[in-house]
Short mmCIF file of C-alpha atoms in Angstrom, two decimals:
data_model
loop_
_atom_site.label_atom_id
_atom_site.label_comp_id
_atom_site.label_asym_id
_atom_site.label_seq_id
_atom_site.Cartn_x
_atom_site.Cartn_y
_atom_site.Cartn_z
CA MET A 126 -83.28 31.94 -49.60
CA LEU A 127 -79.32 31.77 -49.99
CA GLU A 128 -77.69 30.39 -47.41
CA LEU A 129 -73.86 30.84 -46.97
CA LYS A 130 -72.36 28.22 -44.02
CA ASN A 131 -69.13 28.28 -42.75
CA ILE A 132 -67.46 29.55 -45.92
CA SER A 133 -63.16 29.98 -46.28
CA LYS A 134 -61.23 31.09 -49.21
CA THR A 135 -57.69 31.52 -49.26
CA PHE A 136 -56.13 32.61 -52.20
CA ASN A 137 -52.18 31.40 -53.74
CA LYS A 138 -51.90 28.70 -50.95
CA GLY A 139 -48.02 27.82 -49.40
CA THR A 140 -46.64 30.65 -50.77
CA VAL A 141 -45.63 34.47 -50.37
CA ASN A 142 -48.68 36.29 -51.43
CA GLU A 143 -50.88 33.40 -49.29
CA LYS A 144 -54.01 35.42 -48.12
CA THR A 145 -56.73 34.29 -46.77
CA VAL A 146 -60.17 36.25 -47.15
CA PHE A 147 -62.70 33.94 -45.55
CA SER A 148 -62.87 31.86 -42.13
CA ASN A 149 -66.19 29.90 -40.92
CA LEU A 150 -68.58 33.24 -43.07
CA SER A 151 -71.79 32.10 -42.78
CA LEU A 152 -75.05 34.67 -44.13
CA THR A 153 -78.53 33.52 -44.82
CA VAL A 154 -80.12 35.62 -46.71
CA ASN A 155 -84.56 35.27 -46.99
CA ASP A 156 -87.00 35.21 -50.13
CA GLY A 157 -87.21 39.02 -51.20
CA ASP A 158 -84.28 40.48 -49.33
CA PHE A 159 -82.43 43.31 -50.63
CA ILE A 160 -79.18 43.61 -48.84
CA THR A 161 -77.31 46.33 -49.21
CA ILE A 162 -73.41 45.91 -48.63
CA ILE A 163 -70.10 48.18 -47.75
CA GLY A 164 -66.98 47.63 -47.54
CA SER A 165 -63.74 48.67 -47.88
CA ASN A 166 -61.13 47.67 -50.28
CA GLY A 167 -60.24 44.44 -49.76
CA ALA A 168 -62.76 43.55 -46.97
CA GLY A 169 -64.03 40.67 -48.81
CA LYS A 170 -67.34 41.94 -50.95
CA SER A 171 -66.41 41.18 -54.99
CA THR A 172 -64.46 37.38 -53.45
CA LEU A 173 -68.63 36.84 -51.82
CA PHE A 174 -70.09 37.52 -55.01
CA ASN A 175 -67.81 35.54 -57.48
CA LEU A 176 -68.37 32.54 -54.72
CA ILE A 177 -72.17 32.82 -55.62
CA GLY A 178 -71.59 33.13 -58.80
CA GLY A 179 -69.24 30.67 -59.16
CA SER A 180 -66.02 32.15 -60.66
CA ILE A 181 -64.32 31.09 -58.20
CA LEU A 182 -65.20 27.65 -55.52
CA ALA A 183 -64.39 28.05 -51.55
CA ASP A 184 -62.06 26.10 -50.15
CA GLU A 185 -64.95 24.85 -47.32
CA GLY A 186 -68.44 25.32 -46.82
CA LYS A 187 -71.34 25.26 -48.29
CA ILE A 188 -73.63 27.23 -50.42
CA VAL A 189 -77.46 26.44 -50.31
CA LEU A 190 -79.45 28.59 -52.95
CA ASP A 191 -83.22 27.49 -53.23
CA GLY A 192 -82.79 24.77 -50.39
CA LYS A 193 -80.20 22.91 -53.13
CA ASP A 194 -76.24 22.80 -52.63
CA ILE A 195 -74.54 24.89 -55.33
CA THR A 196 -70.98 24.79 -54.02
CA LEU A 197 -69.26 23.22 -56.86
CA LYS A 198 -71.65 23.98 -59.12
CA LYS A 199 -70.22 25.52 -62.68
CA SER A 200 -70.45 29.23 -63.01
CA TYR A 201 -72.74 28.77 -66.51
CA LYS A 202 -75.33 26.73 -64.73
CA ARG A 203 -75.64 29.41 -62.25
CA ALA A 204 -76.41 31.73 -64.58
CA LYS A 205 -80.21 30.21 -64.92
CA ASP A 206 -81.35 31.17 -61.53
CA ILE A 207 -78.49 34.41 -60.58
CA GLY A 208 -78.45 37.88 -62.72
CA ARG A 209 -74.52 39.90 -62.03
CA LEU A 210 -74.22 43.15 -63.24
CA PHE A 211 -70.59 44.90 -62.62
CA GLN A 212 -69.30 48.11 -63.00
CA GLU A 213 -68.33 48.35 -66.08
CA PRO A 214 -70.89 48.32 -68.60
CA LYS A 215 -69.53 46.43 -71.79
CA LEU A 216 -69.45 43.17 -69.25
CA GLY A 217 -73.59 42.78 -68.68
CA THR A 218 -73.95 43.06 -73.02
CA ALA A 219 -72.36 42.07 -76.60
CA GLY A 220 -70.96 45.39 -78.12
CA SER A 221 -70.72 44.07 -81.54
CA MET A 222 -74.45 42.75 -81.60
CA THR A 223 -77.75 44.66 -81.51
CA ILE A 224 -79.81 45.49 -78.87
CA GLU A 225 -82.32 43.26 -80.32
CA GLU A 226 -79.59 40.18 -80.43
CA ASN A 227 -78.60 40.51 -77.05
CA LEU A 228 -82.20 40.42 -76.22
CA ALA A 229 -81.91 37.55 -78.42
CA LEU A 230 -79.52 35.48 -76.50
CA CYS A 231 -81.00 35.97 -73.00
CA SER A 232 -84.33 35.15 -73.75
CA LYS A 233 -85.74 31.83 -73.31
CA SER A 234 -87.69 31.56 -76.41
CA GLY A 235 -86.77 28.74 -77.73
CA SER A 236 -85.72 30.68 -81.39
CA TRP A 237 -82.21 31.02 -82.91
CA LEU A 238 -80.77 34.43 -83.00
CA SER A 239 -81.45 34.48 -86.68
CA PHE A 240 -84.49 34.67 -86.53
CA VAL A 241 -86.66 36.08 -84.46
CA SER A 242 -90.38 36.17 -85.13
CA LYS A 243 -92.47 39.34 -85.14
CA LYS A 244 -94.55 38.10 -81.41
CA GLU A 245 -90.64 37.75 -79.99
CA LYS A 246 -89.81 41.33 -81.43
CA GLU A 247 -93.00 42.68 -79.54
CA ALA A 248 -92.16 41.60 -76.59
CA PHE A 249 -88.30 43.20 -76.37
CA LYS A 250 -89.21 45.76 -77.33
CA GLU A 251 -92.46 45.90 -74.22
CA ARG A 252 -89.51 45.16 -71.65
CA LEU A 253 -87.53 47.83 -73.61
CA ARG A 254 -90.56 50.72 -73.16
CA TYR A 255 -90.12 50.12 -69.67
CA LEU A 256 -86.46 51.48 -69.06
CA ASP A 257 -88.18 55.14 -70.93
CA MET A 258 -84.66 55.74 -72.27
CA GLY A 259 -86.30 55.10 -76.20
CA LEU A 260 -83.87 52.31 -76.46
CA GLU A 261 -87.58 49.99 -78.98
CA GLU A 262 -87.03 52.19 -81.75
CA ARG A 263 -83.40 51.30 -82.09
CA MET A 264 -82.77 47.66 -81.77
CA LYS A 265 -81.48 46.86 -84.95
CA GLN A 266 -78.70 49.37 -83.47
CA PRO A 267 -74.86 47.68 -81.50
CA VAL A 268 -75.02 47.89 -78.06
CA GLY A 269 -71.74 49.43 -78.27
CA LEU A 270 -73.42 52.66 -79.72
CA LEU A 271 -75.06 53.29 -76.76
CA SER A 272 -74.03 55.49 -73.75
CA GLY A 273 -73.19 53.42 -70.14
CA GLY A 274 -76.27 54.66 -68.49
CA GLN A 275 -78.29 52.86 -71.32
CA ARG A 276 -75.65 49.73 -71.42
CA GLN A 277 -76.22 49.26 -67.94
CA ALA A 278 -79.97 49.19 -67.97
CA LEU A 279 -80.10 47.04 -70.96
CA SER A 280 -78.14 44.30 -68.90
CA LEU A 281 -80.04 44.43 -65.87
CA LEU A 282 -83.17 43.99 -68.08
CA MET A 283 -81.12 40.89 -69.71
CA ALA A 284 -79.73 39.53 -65.70
CA THR A 285 -83.53 39.92 -65.01
CA TYR A 286 -85.02 39.11 -68.54
CA ASN A 287 -85.77 34.93 -67.27
CA THR A 288 -86.74 35.89 -63.13
CA PRO A 289 -83.82 35.06 -61.10
CA LYS A 290 -83.58 32.95 -57.67
CA LEU A 291 -80.71 35.32 -56.72
CA LEU A 292 -79.82 38.93 -58.34
CA LEU A 293 -76.20 40.24 -58.01
CA LEU A 294 -75.01 44.20 -58.27
CA ASP A 295 -71.63 44.50 -57.95
CA GLU A 296 -71.60 48.33 -57.73
CA HIS A 297 -73.36 48.77 -60.73
CA THR A 298 -73.66 52.64 -61.21
CA ALA A 299 -70.16 53.15 -60.35
CA ALA A 300 -69.18 53.72 -63.68
CA LEU A 301 -72.07 56.69 -64.25
CA ASP A 302 -72.73 60.06 -64.62
CA PRO A 303 -74.53 60.30 -61.74
CA LYS A 304 -77.64 61.63 -63.99
CA ALA A 305 -77.24 58.00 -64.98
CA GLN A 306 -76.69 56.80 -61.76
CA GLU A 307 -79.78 57.75 -60.38
CA GLN A 308 -81.90 56.60 -63.82
CA VAL A 309 -80.37 53.12 -63.16
CA LEU A 310 -80.70 53.11 -59.92
CA LYS A 311 -84.79 54.11 -59.85
CA ILE A 312 -84.37 51.26 -62.53
CA THR A 313 -83.61 48.71 -60.38
CA ARG A 314 -85.68 49.85 -57.72
CA GLU A 315 -88.32 48.95 -60.37
CA VAL A 316 -87.77 46.02 -61.16
CA VAL A 317 -86.78 44.61 -57.54
CA GLU A 318 -89.41 45.62 -56.50
CA GLU A 319 -91.86 44.63 -59.09
CA ASN A 320 -90.34 41.09 -59.06
CA ASN A 321 -89.52 40.46 -55.76
CA LEU A 322 -86.43 39.70 -56.48
CA THR A 323 -84.18 38.83 -54.13
CA CYS A 324 -80.95 41.74 -54.11
CA LEU A 325 -77.02 42.16 -53.31
CA MET A 326 -76.12 45.35 -53.61
CA ILE A 327 -72.13 46.74 -53.36
CA THR A 328 -72.07 49.98 -53.17
CA HIS A 329 -69.27 52.30 -52.48
CA ASP A 330 -71.98 55.82 -50.90
CA MET A 331 -73.10 54.71 -47.67
CA LYS A 332 -76.06 57.11 -47.80
CA MET A 333 -77.20 54.36 -51.07
CA ALA A 334 -76.29 51.98 -48.66
CA LEU A 335 -79.09 53.35 -46.41
CA GLU A 336 -82.32 54.00 -49.04
CA MET A 337 -81.16 51.13 -51.06
CA GLY A 338 -83.51 47.50 -50.23
CA ASN A 339 -84.46 46.20 -47.07
CA ARG A 340 -80.79 45.34 -45.64
CA THR A 341 -77.40 46.82 -44.52
CA ILE A 342 -74.70 44.86 -44.24
CA MET A 343 -71.28 46.13 -43.60
CA MET A 344 -67.85 43.37 -44.31
CA GLN A 345 -63.62 44.12 -42.45
CA ASN A 346 -61.66 41.26 -42.87
CA GLY A 347 -63.78 38.79 -44.42
CA GLN A 348 -66.04 39.40 -41.29
CA ILE A 349 -69.85 40.96 -41.29
CA VAL A 350 -69.27 43.20 -38.69
CA VAL A 351 -73.28 44.67 -38.85
CA ASP A 352 -76.25 43.96 -40.23
CA ILE A 353 -79.38 45.98 -40.07
CA SER A 354 -82.55 45.90 -40.97
CA GLY A 355 -85.86 46.69 -39.55
CA LYS A 356 -86.71 50.03 -37.38
CA GLU A 357 -83.07 49.92 -36.52
CA ARG A 358 -82.13 51.06 -40.07
CA ALA A 359 -85.12 53.19 -40.63
CA ASN A 360 -83.70 55.29 -38.12
CA MET A 361 -80.12 55.23 -39.00
CA THR A 362 -77.89 57.70 -40.19
CA VAL A 363 -74.70 57.97 -42.19
CA GLU A 364 -72.76 59.04 -38.88
CA GLY A 365 -74.42 55.84 -36.99
CA LEU A 366 -73.48 54.02 -39.19
CA LEU A 367 -70.16 55.31 -39.12
CA ALA A 368 -70.56 54.91 -35.13
CA LEU A 369 -71.48 51.66 -35.28
CA PHE A 370 -68.80 49.92 -37.89
CA LYS A 371 -66.23 51.42 -35.32
CA GLU A 372 -68.08 49.70 -32.45
CA LYS A 373 -68.19 46.01 -33.81
CA ALA A 374 -64.97 46.85 -36.21
CA GLY A 375 -62.87 47.57 -32.77
CA GLU A 376 -61.63 51.01 -35.81
CA ALA A 377 -62.56 53.50 -37.61
CA LEU A 378 -63.82 52.98 -41.25
CA LEU A 379 -61.15 54.50 -42.91
CA ASN A 380 -62.25 55.50 -46.27
CA ASP A 381 -63.03 58.14 -48.35
CA ARG A 382 -64.89 57.05 -51.43
CA MET A 383 -67.06 55.47 -48.93
CA LEU A 384 -67.12 58.75 -46.35
CA LEU A 385 -67.18 61.17 -49.20
CA GLY A 386 -69.86 58.93 -51.76
CA ASN A 387 -69.04 58.40 -55.60
#
């Protein structure tokens, strides 16, 4: 379980550029939840992920993961328990290193990059076959030569190689073409379901937000204004979600990217 308790965050305090993103924000993510997060630019979605991942620290409040307070824990120490994918596929992999070397980096087999055993190579190949992209036959190829979709699928495999307690997907298909996007989303569904991962996914695609996972939240001005699941979500349409947002936020959603899709 992930708990954010009364989180507050202000950037550039005491300057003309001071901006409060969160003020007493609270959120509970249950084990096995797959939550899609939508909201216009500036709503606080990426800041939320940065706080959870540890790349920035909260001014006030607590972040608790699996019963342990991680509020002040360094990001590299959280990485063991929190996997993350970014919008840019290049951020999740080392482009100058081979596929095999990238997998060795995330493997906890205890071997050095200079030596990968035959058993480890077979384990890597087995994981790559799961992607159904033929990457198991290209393990000696630099990752920088892969397509965006292949690289993002590899990033997903690496982020979940050692099952994390939490997976953060930060618009991880937004930079891909429609075909690659569909393929990576399919792999995402399968990986999350088969490993029963707890997952948060930011998206600008409202249709996708209702189709993926089991719960959807909408953010506006650093607050969660909509939080739906169960039958309410199952029967919800994009039009209904827009109407609910207007009712809860007191204003219509004005974001072309979200209204028109990616």
